mmCIF file of N, CA and C in Angstrom:
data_model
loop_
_atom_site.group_PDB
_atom_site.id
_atom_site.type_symbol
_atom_site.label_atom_id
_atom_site.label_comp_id
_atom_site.label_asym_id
_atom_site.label_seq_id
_atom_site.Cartn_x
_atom_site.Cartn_y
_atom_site.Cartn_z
ATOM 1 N N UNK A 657 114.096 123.985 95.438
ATOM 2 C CA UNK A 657 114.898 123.810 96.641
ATOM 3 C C UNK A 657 114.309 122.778 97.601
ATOM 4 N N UNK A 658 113.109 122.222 97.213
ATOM 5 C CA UNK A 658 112.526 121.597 98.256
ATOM 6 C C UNK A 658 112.968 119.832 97.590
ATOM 7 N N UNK A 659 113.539 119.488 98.926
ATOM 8 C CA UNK A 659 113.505 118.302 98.767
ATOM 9 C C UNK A 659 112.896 116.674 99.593
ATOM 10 N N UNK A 660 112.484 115.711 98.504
ATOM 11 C CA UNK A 660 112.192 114.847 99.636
ATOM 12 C C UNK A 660 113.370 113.408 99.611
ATOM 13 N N UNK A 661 113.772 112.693 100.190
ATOM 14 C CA UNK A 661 114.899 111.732 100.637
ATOM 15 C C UNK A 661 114.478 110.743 101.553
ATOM 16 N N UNK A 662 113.833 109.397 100.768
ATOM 17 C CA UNK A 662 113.349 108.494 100.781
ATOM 18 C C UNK A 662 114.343 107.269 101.714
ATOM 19 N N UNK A 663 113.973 106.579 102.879
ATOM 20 C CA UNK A 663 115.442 105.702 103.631
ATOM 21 C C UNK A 663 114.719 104.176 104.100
ATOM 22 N N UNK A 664 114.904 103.426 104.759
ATOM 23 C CA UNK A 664 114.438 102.096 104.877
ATOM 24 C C UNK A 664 114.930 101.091 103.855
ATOM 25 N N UNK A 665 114.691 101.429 103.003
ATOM 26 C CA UNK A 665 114.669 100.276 101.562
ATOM 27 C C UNK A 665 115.973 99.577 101.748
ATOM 28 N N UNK A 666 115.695 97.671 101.216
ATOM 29 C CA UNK A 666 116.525 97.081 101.257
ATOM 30 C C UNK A 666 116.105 95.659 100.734
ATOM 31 N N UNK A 667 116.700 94.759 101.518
ATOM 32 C CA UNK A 667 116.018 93.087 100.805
ATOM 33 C C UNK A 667 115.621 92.344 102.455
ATOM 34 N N UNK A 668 114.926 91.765 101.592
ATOM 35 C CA UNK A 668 113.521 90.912 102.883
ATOM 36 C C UNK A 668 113.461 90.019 102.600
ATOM 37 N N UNK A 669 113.289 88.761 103.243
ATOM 38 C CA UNK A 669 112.619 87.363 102.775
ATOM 39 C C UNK A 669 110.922 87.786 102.936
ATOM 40 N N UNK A 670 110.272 87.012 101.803
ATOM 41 C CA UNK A 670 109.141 86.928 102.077
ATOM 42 C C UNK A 670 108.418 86.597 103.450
ATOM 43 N N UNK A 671 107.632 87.468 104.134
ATOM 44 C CA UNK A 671 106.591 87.589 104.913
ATOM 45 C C UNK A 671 107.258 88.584 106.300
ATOM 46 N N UNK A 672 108.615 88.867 105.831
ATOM 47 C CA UNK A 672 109.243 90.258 106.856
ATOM 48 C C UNK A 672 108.923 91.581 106.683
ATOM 49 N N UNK A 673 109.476 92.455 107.193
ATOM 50 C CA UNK A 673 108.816 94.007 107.332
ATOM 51 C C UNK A 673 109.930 94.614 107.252
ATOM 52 N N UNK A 674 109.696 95.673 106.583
ATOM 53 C CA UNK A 674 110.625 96.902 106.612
ATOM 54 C C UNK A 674 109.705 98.247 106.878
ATOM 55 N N UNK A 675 110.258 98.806 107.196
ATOM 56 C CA UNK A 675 109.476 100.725 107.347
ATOM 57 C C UNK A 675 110.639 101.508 106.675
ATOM 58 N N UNK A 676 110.040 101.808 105.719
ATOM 59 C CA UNK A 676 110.467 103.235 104.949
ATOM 60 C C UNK A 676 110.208 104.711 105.454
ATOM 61 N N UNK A 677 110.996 105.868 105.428
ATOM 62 C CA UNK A 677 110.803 106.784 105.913
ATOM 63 C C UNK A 677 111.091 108.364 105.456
ATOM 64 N N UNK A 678 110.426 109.016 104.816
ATOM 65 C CA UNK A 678 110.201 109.757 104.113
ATOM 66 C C UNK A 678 110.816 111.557 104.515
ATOM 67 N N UNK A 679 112.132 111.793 104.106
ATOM 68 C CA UNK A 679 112.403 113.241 105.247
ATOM 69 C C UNK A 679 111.815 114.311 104.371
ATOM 70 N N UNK A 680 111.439 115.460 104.478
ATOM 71 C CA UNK A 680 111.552 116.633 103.582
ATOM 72 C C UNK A 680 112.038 117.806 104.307
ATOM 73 N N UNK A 681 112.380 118.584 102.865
ATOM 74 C CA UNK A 681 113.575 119.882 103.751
ATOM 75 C C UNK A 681 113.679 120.775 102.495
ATOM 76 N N UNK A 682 113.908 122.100 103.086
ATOM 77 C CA UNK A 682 114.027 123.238 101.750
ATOM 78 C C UNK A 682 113.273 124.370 102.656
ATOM 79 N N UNK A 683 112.578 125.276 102.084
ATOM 80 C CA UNK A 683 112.108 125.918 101.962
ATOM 81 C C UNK A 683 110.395 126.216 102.371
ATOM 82 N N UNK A 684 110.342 125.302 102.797
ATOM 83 C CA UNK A 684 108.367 124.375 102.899
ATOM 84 C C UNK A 684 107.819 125.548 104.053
ATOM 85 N N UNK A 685 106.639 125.975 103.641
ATOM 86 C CA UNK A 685 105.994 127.222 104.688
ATOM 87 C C UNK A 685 104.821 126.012 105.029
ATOM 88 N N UNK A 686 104.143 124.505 104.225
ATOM 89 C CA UNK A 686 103.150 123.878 104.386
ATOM 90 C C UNK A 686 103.140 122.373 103.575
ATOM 91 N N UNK A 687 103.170 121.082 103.965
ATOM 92 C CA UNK A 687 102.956 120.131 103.821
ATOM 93 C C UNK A 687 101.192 119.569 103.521
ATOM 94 N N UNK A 688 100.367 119.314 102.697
ATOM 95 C CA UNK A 688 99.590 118.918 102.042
ATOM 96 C C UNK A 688 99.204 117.142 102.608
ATOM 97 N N UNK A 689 98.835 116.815 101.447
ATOM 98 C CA UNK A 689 98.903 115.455 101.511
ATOM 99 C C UNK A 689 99.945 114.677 101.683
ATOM 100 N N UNK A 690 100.617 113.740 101.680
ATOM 101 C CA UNK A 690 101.520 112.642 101.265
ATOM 102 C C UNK A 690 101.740 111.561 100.838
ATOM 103 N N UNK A 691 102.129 110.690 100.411
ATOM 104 C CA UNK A 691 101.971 109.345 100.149
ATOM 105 C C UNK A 691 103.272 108.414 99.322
ATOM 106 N N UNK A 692 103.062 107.136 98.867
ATOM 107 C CA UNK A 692 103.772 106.714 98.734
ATOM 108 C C UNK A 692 103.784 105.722 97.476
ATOM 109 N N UNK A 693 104.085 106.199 96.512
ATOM 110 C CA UNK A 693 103.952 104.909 95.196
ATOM 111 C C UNK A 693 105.023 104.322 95.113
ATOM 112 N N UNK A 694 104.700 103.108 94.000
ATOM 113 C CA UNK A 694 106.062 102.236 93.882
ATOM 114 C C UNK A 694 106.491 101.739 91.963
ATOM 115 N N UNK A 695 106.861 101.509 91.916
ATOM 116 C CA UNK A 695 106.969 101.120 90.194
ATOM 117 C C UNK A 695 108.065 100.193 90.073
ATOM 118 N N UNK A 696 108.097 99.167 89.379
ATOM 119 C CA UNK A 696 108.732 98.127 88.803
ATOM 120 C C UNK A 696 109.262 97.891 87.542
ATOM 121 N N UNK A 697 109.938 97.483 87.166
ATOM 122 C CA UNK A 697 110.290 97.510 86.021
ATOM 123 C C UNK A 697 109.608 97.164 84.832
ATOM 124 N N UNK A 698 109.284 98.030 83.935
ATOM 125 C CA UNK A 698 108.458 97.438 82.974
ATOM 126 C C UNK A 698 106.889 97.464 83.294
ATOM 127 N N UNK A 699 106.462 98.293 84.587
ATOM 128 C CA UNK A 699 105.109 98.514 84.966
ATOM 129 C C UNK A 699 105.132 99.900 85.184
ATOM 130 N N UNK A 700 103.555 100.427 85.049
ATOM 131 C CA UNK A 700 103.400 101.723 85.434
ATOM 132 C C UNK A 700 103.421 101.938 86.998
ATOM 133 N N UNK A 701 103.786 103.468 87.673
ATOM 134 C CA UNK A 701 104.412 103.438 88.839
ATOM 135 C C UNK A 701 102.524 103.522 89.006
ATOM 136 N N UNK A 702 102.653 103.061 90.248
ATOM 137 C CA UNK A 702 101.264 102.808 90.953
ATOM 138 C C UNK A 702 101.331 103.565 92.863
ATOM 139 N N UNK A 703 99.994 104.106 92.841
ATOM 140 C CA UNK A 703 100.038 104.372 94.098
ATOM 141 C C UNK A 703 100.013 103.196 95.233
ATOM 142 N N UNK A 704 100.399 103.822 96.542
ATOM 143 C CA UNK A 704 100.668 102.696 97.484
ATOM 144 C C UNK A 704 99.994 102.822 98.752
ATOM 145 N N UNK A 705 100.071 104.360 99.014
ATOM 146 C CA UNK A 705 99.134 104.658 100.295
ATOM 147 C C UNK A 705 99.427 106.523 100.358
ATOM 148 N N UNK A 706 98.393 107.043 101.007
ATOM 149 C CA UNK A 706 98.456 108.221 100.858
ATOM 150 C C UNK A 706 97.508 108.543 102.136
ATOM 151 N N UNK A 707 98.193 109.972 102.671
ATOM 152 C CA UNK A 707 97.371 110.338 103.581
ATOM 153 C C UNK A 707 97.493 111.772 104.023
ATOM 154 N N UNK A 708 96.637 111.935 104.684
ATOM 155 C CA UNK A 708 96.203 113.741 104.768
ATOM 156 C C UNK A 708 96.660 114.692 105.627
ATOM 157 N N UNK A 709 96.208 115.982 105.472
ATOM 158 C CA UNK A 709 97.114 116.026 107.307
ATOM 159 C C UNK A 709 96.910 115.719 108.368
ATOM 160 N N UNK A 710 95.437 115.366 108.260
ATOM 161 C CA UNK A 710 94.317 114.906 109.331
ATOM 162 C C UNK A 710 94.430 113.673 109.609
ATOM 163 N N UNK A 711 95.536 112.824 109.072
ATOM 164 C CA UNK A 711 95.303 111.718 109.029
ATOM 165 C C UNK A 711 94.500 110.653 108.561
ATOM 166 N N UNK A 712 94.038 111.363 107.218
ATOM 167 C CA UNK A 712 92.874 109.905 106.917
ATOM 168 C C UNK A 712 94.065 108.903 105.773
ATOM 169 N N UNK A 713 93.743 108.327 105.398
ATOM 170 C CA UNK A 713 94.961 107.271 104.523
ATOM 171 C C UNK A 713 93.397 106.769 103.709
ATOM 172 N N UNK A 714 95.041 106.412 102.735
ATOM 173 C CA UNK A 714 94.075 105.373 101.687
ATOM 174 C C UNK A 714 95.289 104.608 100.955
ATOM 175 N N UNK A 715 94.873 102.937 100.642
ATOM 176 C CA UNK A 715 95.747 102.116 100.568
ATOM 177 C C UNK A 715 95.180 101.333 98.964
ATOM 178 N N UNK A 716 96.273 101.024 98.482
ATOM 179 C CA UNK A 716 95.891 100.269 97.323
ATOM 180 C C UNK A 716 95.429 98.954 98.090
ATOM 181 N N UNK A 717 94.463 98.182 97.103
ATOM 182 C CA UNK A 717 93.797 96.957 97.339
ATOM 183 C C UNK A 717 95.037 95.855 97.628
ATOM 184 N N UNK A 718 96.193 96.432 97.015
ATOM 185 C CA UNK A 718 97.170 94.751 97.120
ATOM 186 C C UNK A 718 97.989 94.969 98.409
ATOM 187 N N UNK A 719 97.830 96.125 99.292
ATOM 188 C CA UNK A 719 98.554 96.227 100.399
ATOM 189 C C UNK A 719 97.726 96.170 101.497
ATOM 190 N N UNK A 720 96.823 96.540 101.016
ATOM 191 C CA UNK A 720 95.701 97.067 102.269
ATOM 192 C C UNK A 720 95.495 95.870 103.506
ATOM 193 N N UNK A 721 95.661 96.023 104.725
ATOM 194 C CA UNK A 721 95.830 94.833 105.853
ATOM 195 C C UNK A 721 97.422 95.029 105.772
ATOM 196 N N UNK A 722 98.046 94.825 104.950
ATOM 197 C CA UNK A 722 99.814 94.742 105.541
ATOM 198 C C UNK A 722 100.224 96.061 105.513
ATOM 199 N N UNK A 723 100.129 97.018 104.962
ATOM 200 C CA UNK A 723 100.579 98.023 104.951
ATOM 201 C C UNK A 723 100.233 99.232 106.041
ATOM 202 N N UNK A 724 101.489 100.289 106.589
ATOM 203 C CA UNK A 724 100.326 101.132 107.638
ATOM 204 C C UNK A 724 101.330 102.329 107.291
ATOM 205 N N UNK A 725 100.320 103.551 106.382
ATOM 206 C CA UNK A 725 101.392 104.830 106.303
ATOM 207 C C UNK A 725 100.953 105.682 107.490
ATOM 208 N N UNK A 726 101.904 106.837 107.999
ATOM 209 C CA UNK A 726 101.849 107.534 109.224
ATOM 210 C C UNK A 726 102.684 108.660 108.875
ATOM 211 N N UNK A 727 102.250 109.968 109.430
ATOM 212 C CA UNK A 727 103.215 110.960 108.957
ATOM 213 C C UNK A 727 102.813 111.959 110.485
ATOM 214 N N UNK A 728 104.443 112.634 110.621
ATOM 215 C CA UNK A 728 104.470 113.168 111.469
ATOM 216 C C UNK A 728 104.489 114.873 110.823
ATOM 217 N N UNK A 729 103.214 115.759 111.428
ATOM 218 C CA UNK A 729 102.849 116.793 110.702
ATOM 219 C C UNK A 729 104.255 118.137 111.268
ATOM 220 N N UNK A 730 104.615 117.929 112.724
ATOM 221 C CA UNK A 730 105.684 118.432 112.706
ATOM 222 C C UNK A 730 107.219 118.575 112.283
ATOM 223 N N UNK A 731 107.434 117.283 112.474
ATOM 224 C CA UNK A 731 108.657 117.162 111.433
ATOM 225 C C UNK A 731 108.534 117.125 109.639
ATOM 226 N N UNK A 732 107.049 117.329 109.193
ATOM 227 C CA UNK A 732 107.012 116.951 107.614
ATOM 228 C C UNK A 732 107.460 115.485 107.204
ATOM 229 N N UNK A 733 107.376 114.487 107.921
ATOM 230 C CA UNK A 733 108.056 113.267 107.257
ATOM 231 C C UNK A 733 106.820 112.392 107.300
ATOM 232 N N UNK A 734 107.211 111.343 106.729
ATOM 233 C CA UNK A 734 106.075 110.170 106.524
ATOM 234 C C UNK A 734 106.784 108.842 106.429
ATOM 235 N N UNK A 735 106.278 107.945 107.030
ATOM 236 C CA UNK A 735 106.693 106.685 107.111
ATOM 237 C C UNK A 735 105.616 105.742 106.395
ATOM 238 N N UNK A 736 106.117 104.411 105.848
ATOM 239 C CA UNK A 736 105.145 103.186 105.733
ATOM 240 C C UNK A 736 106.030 102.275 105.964
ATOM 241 N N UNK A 737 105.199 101.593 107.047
ATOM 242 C CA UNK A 737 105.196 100.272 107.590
ATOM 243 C C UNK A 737 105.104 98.828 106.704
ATOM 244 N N UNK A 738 105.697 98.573 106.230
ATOM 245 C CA UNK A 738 105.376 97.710 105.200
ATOM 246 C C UNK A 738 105.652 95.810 105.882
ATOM 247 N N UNK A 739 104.238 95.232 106.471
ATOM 248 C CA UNK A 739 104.500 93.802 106.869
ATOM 249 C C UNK A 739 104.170 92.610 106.200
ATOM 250 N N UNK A 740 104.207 91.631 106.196
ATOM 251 C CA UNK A 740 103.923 90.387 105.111
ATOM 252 C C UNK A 740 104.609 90.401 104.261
ATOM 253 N N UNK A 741 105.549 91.027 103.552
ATOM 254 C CA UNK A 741 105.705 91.252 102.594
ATOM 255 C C UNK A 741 106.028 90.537 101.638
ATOM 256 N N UNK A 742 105.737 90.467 100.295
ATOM 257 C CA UNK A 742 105.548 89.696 99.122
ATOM 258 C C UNK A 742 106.653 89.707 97.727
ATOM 259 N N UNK A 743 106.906 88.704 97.099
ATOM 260 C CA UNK A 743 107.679 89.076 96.118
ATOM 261 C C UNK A 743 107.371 90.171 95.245
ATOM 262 N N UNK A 744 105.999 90.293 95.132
ATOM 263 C CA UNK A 744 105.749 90.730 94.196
ATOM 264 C C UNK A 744 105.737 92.490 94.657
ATOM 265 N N UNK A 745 105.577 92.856 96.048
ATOM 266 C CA UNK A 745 105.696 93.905 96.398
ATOM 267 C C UNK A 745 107.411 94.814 96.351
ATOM 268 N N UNK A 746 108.124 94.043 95.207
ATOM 269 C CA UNK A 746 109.703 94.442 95.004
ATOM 270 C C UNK A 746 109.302 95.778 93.504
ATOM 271 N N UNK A 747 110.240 96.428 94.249
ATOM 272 C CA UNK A 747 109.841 97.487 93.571
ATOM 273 C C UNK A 747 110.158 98.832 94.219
ATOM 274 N N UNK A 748 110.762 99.665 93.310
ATOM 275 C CA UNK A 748 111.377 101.724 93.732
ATOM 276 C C UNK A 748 110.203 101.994 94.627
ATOM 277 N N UNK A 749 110.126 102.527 95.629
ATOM 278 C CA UNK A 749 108.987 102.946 96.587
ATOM 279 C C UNK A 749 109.457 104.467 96.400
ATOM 280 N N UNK A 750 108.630 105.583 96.334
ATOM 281 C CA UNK A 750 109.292 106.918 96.221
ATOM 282 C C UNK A 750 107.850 107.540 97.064
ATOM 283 N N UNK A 751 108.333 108.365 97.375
ATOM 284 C CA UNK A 751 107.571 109.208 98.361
ATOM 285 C C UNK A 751 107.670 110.744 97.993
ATOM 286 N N UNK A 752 105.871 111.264 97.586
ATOM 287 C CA UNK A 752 105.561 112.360 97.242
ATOM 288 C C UNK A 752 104.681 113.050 98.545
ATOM 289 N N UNK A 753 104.677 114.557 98.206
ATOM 290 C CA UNK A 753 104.003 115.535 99.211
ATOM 291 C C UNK A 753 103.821 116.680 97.924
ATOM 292 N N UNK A 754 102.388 117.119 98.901
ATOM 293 C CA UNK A 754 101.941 118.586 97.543
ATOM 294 C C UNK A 754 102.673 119.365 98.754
ATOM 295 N N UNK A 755 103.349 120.459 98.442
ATOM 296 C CA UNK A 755 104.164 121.277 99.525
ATOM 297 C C UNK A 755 103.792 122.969 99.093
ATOM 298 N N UNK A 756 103.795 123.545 99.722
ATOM 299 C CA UNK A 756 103.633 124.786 99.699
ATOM 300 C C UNK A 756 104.992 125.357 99.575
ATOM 301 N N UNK A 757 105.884 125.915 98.919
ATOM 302 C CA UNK A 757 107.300 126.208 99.227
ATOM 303 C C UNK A 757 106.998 127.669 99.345
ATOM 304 N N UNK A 758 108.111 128.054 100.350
ATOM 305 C CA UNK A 758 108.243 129.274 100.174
ATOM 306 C C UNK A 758 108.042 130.449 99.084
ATOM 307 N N UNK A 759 107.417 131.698 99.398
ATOM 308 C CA UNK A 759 107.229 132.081 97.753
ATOM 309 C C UNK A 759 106.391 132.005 96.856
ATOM 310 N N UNK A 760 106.151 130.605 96.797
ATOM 311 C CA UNK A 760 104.976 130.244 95.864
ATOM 312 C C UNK A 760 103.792 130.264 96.190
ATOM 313 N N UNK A 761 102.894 130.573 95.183
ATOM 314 C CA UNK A 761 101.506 131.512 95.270
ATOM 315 C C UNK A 761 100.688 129.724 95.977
ATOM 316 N N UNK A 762 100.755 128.551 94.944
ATOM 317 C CA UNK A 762 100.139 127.268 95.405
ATOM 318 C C UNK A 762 100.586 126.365 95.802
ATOM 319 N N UNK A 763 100.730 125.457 96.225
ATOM 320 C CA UNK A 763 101.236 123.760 96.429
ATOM 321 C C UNK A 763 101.560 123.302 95.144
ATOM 322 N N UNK A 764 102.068 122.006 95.124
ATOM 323 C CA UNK A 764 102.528 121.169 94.092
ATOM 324 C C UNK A 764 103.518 120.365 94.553
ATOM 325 N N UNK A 765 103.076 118.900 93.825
ATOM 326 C CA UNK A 765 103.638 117.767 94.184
ATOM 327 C C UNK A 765 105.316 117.773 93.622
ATOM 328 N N UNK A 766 105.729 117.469 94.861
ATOM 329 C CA UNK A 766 107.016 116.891 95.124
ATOM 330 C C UNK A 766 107.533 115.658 95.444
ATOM 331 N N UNK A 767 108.648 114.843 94.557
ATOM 332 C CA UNK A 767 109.192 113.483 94.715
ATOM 333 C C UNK A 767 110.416 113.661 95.212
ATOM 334 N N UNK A 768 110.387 112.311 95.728
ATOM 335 C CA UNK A 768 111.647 111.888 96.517
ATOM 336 C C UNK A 768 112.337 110.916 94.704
ATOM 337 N N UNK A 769 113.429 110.669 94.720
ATOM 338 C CA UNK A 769 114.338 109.429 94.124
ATOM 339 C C UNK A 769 113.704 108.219 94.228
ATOM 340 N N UNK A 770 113.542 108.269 95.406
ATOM 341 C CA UNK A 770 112.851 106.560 95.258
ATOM 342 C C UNK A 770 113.734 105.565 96.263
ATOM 343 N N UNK A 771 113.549 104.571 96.684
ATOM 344 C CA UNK A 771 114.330 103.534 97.382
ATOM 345 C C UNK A 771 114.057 102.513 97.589
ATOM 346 N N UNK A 772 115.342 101.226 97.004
ATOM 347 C CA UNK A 772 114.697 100.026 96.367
ATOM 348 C C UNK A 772 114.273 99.147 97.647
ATOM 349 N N UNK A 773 113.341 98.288 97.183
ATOM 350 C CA UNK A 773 112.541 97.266 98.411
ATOM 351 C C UNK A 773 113.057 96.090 97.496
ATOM 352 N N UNK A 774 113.756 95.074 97.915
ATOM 353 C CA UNK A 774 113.486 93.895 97.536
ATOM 354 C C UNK A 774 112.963 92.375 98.345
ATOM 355 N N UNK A 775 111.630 92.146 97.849
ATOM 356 C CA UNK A 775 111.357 91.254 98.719
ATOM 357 C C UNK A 775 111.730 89.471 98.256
ATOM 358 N N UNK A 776 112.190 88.812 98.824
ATOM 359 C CA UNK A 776 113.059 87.403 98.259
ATOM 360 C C UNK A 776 111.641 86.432 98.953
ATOM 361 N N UNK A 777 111.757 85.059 98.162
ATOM 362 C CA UNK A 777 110.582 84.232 98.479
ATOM 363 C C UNK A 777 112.168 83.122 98.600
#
């Protein structure tokens, strides 16, 4: 029942910004970590940025300086800021959380669909 629903995504000329924004909803008694991978066609999906409840983050090497994830612990959502942006950063962005759902004894990671970024040079 728990779901996450991924929004922002769209097309950019190279070196513009978009912010993606991450909702979740269901059943959730606790939100975990979060973060944000991306995958391309014909590549393995790769992480993008991830962060805690405490706020610490961690960024892949090819974003790190343009990228800024942020999550709001009351509403459960998470955003990334995505600036500079690059052709090569085109690609499904989907947004996961380990969630506690109602009921359930542990956490476990939950995905969003995904939502396309296209960046144009």
């Amino acid at each position: 029942q728990v779901q996450l629903v991924e929004s922002g995504g769209g097309l950019v000329q190279a070196g513009g910004s978009l912010r993606l924004s991450c909702a979740t909803s269901g059943s959730i008694v606790s939100v975990n970590d979060m973060g944000w991978y991306r995958q391309a066609p014909g590549r393995q999906r790769e992480l993008v940025a991830t962060i805690t409840r405490d706020g610490t983050t961690n960024y892949a090497d090819s974003v790190k300086g343009r990228f800024t994830v942020a999550r709001d612990n009351a509403k459960n959502t998470v955003a990334l800021q995505m600036d500079s942006l690059k052709p090569e950063d085109t690609a499904v962005y989907l947004c996961s959380a380990e969630i506690l759902q109602r009921w359930h004894l542990t956490p476990r990671a939950y995905w969003g669909r995904g939502t396309q970024v296209t960046v144009s040079s």
